[in-house]
Every structure is written in C-alpha cells, then in structure tokens.
PDB file of C-alpha atoms in Angstrom:
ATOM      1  CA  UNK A1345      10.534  11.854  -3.769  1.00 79.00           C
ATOM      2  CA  UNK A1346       9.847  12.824  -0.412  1.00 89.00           C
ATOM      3  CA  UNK A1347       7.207  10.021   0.439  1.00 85.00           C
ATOM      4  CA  UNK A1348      10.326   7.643  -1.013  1.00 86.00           C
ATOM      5  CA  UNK A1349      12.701   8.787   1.020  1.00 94.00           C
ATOM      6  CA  UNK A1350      10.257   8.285   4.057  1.00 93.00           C
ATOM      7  CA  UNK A1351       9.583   4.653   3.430  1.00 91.00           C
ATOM      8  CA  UNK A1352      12.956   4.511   2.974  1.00 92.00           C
ATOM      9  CA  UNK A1353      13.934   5.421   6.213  1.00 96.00           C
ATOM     10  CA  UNK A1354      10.914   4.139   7.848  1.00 94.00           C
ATOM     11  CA  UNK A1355      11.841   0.563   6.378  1.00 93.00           C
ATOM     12  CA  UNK A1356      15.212   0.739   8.212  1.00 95.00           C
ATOM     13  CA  UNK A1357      14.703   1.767  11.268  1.00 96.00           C
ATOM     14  CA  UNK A1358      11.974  -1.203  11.162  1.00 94.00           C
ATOM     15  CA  UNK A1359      14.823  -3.806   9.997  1.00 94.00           C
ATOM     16  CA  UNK A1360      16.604  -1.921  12.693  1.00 96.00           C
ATOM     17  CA  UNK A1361      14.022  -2.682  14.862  1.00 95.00           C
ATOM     18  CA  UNK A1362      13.795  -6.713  13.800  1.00 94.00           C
ATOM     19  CA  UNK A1363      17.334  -7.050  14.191  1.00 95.00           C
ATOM     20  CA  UNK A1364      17.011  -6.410  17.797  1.00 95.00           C
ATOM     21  CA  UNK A1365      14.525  -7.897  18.686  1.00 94.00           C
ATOM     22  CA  UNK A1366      15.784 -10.797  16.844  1.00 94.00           C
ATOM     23  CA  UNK A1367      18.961 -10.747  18.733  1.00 95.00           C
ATOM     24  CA  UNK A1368      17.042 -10.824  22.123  1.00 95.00           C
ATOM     25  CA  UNK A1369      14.911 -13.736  21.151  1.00 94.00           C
ATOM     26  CA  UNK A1370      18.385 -15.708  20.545  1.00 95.00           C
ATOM     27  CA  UNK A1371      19.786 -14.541  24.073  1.00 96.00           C
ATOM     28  CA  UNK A1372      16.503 -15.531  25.427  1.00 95.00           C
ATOM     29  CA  UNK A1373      16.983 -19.301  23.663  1.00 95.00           C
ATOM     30  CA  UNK A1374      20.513 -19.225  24.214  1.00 95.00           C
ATOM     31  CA  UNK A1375      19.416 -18.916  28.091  1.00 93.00           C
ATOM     32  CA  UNK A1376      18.283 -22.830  27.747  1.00 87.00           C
ATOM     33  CA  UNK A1377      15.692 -22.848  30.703  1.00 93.00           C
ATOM     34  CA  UNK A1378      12.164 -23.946  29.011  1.00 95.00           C
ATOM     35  CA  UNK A1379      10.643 -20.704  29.898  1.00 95.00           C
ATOM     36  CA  UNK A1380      13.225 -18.253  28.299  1.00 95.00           C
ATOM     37  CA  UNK A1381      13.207 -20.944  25.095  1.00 95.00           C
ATOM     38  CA  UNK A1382       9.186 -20.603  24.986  1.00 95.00           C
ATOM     39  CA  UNK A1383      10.026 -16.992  24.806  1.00 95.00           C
ATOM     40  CA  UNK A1384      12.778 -16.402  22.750  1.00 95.00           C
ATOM     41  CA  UNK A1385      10.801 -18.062  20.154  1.00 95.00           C
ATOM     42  CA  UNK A1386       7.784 -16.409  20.466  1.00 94.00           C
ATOM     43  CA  UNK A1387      10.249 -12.997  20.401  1.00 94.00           C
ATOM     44  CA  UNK A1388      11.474 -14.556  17.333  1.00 94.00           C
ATOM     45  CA  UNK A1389       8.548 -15.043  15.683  1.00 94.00           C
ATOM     46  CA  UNK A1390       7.120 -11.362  16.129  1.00 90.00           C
ATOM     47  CA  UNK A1391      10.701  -9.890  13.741  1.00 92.00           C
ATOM     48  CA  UNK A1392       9.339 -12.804  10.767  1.00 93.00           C
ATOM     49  CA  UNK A1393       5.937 -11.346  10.886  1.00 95.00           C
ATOM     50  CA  UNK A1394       7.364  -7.767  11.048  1.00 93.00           C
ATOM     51  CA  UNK A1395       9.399  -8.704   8.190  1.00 94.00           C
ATOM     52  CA  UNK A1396       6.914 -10.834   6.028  1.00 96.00           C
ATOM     53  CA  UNK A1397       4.725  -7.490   6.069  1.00 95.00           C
ATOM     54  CA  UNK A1398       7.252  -4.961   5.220  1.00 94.00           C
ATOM     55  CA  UNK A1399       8.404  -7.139   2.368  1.00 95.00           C
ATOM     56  CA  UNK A1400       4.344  -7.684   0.928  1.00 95.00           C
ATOM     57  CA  UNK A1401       3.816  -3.852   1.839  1.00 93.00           C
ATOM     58  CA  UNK A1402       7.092  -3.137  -0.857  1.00 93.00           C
ATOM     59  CA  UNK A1403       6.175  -5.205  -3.380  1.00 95.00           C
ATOM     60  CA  UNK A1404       2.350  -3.280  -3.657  1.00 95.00           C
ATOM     61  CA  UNK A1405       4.343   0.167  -3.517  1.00 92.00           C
ATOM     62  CA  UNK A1406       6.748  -0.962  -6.377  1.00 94.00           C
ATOM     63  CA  UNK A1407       4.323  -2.427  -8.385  1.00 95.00           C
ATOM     64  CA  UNK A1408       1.778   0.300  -8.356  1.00 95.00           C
ATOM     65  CA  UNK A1409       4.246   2.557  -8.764  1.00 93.00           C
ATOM     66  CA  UNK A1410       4.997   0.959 -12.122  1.00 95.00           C
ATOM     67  CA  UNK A1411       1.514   0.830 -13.092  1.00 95.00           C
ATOM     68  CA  UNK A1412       1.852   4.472 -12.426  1.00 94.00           C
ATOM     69  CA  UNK A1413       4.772   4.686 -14.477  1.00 94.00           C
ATOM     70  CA  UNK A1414       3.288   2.829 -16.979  1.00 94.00           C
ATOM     71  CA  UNK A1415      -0.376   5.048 -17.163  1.00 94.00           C
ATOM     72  CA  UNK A1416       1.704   8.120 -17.182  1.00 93.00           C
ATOM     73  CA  UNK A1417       3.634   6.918 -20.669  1.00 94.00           C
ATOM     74  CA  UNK A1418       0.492   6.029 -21.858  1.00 92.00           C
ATOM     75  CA  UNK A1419      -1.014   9.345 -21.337  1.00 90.00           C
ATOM     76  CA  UNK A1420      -3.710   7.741 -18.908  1.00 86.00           C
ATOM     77  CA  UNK A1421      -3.258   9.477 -15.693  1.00 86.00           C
ATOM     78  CA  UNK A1422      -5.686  11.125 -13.754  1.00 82.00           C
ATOM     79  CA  UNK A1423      -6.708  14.472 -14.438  1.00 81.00           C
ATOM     80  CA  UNK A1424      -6.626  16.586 -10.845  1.00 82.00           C
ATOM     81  CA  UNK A1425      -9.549  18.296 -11.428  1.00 81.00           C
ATOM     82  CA  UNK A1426     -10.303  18.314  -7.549  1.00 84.00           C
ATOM     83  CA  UNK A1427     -11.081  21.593  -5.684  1.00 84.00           C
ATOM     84  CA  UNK A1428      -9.242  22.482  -2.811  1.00 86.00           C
ATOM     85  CA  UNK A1429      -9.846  24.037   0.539  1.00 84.00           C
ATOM     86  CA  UNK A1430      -7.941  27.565   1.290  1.00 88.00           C
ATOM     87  CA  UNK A1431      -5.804  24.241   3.974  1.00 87.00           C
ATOM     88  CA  UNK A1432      -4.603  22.827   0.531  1.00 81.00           C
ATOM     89  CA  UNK A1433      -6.722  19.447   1.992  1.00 86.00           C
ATOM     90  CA  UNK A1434      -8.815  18.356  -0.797  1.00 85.00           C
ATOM     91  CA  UNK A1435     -12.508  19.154  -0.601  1.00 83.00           C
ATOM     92  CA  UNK A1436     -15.014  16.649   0.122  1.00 83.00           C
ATOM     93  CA  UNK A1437     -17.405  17.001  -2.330  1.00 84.00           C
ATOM     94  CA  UNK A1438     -15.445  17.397  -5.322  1.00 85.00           C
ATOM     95  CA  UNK A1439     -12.938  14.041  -4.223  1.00 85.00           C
ATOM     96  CA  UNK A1440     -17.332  12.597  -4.096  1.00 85.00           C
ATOM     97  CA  UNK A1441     -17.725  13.930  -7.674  1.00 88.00           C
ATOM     98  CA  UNK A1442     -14.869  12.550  -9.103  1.00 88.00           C
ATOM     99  CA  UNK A1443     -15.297   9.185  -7.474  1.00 89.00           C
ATOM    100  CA  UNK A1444     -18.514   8.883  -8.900  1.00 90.00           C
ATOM    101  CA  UNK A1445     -16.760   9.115 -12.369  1.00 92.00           C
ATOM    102  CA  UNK A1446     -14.177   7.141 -11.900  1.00 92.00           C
ATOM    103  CA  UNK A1447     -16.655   4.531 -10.123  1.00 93.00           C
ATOM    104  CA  UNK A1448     -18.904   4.419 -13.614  1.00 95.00           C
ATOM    105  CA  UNK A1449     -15.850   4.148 -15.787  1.00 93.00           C
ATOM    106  CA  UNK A1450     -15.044   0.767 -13.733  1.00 94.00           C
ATOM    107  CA  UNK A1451     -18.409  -0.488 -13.606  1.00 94.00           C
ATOM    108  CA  UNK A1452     -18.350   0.346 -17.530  1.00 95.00           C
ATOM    109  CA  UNK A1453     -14.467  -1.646 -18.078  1.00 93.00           C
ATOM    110  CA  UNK A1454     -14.046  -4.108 -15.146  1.00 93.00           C
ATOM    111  CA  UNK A1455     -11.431  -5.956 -16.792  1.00 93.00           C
ATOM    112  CA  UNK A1456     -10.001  -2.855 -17.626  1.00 94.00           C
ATOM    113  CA  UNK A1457      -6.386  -2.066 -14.793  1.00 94.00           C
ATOM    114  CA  UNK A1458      -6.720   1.798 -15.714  1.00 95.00           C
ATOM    115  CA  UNK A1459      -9.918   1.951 -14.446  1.00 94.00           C
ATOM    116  CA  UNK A1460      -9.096   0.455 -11.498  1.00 95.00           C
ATOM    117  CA  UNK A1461      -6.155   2.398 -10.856  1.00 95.00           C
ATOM    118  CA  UNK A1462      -7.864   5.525 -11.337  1.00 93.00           C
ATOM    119  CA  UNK A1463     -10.633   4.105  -9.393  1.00 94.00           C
ATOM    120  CA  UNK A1464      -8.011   3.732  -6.533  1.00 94.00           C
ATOM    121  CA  UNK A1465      -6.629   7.262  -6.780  1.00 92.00           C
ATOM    122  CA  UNK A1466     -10.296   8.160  -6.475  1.00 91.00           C
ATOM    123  CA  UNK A1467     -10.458   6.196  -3.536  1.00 91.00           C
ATOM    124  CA  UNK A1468      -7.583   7.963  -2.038  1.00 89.00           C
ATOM    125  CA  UNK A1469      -8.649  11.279  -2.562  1.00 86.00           C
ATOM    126  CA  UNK A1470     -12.110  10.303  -0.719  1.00 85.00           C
ATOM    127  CA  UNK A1471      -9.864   9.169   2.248  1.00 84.00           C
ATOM    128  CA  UNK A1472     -10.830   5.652   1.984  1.00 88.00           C
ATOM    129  CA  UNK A1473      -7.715   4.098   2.248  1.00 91.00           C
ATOM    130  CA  UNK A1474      -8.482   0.274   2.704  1.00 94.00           C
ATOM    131  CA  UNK A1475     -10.622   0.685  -0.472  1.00 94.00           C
ATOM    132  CA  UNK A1476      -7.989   2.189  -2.636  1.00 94.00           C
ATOM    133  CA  UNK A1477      -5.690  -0.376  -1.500  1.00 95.00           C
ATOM    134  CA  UNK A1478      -8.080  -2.794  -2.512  1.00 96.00           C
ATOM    135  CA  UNK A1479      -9.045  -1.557  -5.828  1.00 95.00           C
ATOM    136  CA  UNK A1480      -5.086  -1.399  -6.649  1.00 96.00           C
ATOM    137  CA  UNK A1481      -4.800  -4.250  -5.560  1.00 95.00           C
ATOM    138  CA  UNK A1482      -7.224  -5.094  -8.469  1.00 95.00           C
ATOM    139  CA  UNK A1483      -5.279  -3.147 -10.878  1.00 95.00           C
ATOM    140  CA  UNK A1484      -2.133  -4.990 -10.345  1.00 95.00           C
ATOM    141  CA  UNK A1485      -3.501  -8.179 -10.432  1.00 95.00           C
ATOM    142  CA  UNK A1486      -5.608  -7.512 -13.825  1.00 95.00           C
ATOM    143  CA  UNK A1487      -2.357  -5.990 -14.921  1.00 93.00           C
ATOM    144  CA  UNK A1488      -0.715  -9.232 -14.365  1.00 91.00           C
ATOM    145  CA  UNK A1489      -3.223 -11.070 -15.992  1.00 87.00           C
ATOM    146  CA  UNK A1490      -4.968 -12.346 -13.014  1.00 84.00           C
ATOM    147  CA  UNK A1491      -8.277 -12.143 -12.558  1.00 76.00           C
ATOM    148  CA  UNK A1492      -9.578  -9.856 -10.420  1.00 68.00           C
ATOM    149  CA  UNK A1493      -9.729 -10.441  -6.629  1.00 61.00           C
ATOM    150  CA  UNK A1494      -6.610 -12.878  -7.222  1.00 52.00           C
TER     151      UNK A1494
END
C-alpha cells in the first residue's frame, strides 16, 4: 500500500509539475515575438512527453499488478524462499539461485505468462531492473495474447 500511495503522490506532484510548465510555455507563445513562440513550444512539448510517459509507466503498473492479482487467485505466486542479510537486503546468491530456477522454468514454457512473471520477480530480486521490466513486459503481452516481444 505504501509503494501505491507513493506513485500516487509522485504522479501528482509530476502533473503538478506539467501544469506549470505548461502554463509558462503559453505565456512564452502568448509573448508573440518569434523567439519566445520557438520557445514556448518547445516548453510545451517537454509537459506532452512528461505526460505520455507517466501515462505508459501506469498502464505497466496496473496491468502487472493484475497479473499479480490474477497469479495470486490462481495459487501461482512466487514462493520467497530467498535468504536475507542481518540489513533485511536480499542476499546475492540466493536472489542467483532462484533466478536460475525461474530462468529454466521459462526456457521450459516460453509461451507460458507465469513463467515470465515469475521470471520478472526473479529479475527484481537480482536487481536487474530493466530486465524484469522487460520480461513483464513479456508476461503482459503473452497474457494478452500477443506474442511475445509485442
């Protein structure tokens, strides 16, 4: 609930943030000279981009959420069967072990979106965050009937 609330707030100070900026880019064209014009819509610009990301970056959260939601009803989660150092931080080797499992299990079901879910968790746990984004991003797609990598 915590890492909800976060994004949460996170997400609106950044709309916050767009807003403004957004308002500055229309003073800027509302200036009329062809130099403040070039600029306001270059400021303007920079709030769509903003925007266009935070809107991709909460539809991946929501929808692997819901494949979470989904594995959990089935029974499928992962197991945490990690070991942890006396920090609480997740030790190395055993996030190594468990990614080697979880790695098999894929290679065994590729068109399988549990596996690559799990797979992803693994990921995570490893600290290898652009490939657990990846390899959910697998899972939601194979979910959604895609095929993978779509």
């Amino acid at each position: 609930m915590r890492a909800k609330i976060t994004y949460l707030v996170t997400a609106a100070v950044l709309v916050f943030y767009f807003v403004l900026v957004g308002s500055r880019g229309v003073m800027l064209i509302q200036s009329g000279t062809v130099l403040t014009v070039t600029f306001g819509v270059a400021v303007l610009i920079l709030p769509v981009i903003g925007l266009w990301f935070l809107w991709k970056n909460t539809q991946f959260v929501r929808k692997a959420n819901a494949l979470a939601a989904e594995l959990d009803a089935e029974g499928g989660l992962p197991v945490d069967e990690l070991k942890r150092l006396p920090s609480g931080r997740i030790d190395r080797d055993s996030a190594d072990e468990v990614f080697a499992k979880r790695k098999a299990e894929t290679e065994a079901s590729p068109d399988d979106w549990r596996c690559w879910f799990r797979l992803a968790v693994a990921y995570h746990d490893a600290r290898d965050t652009p490939r657990a984004r990846k390899a959910m991003q697998t899972a939601i797609a194979l979910h959604d009937g895609k095929p993978a990598g779509a």
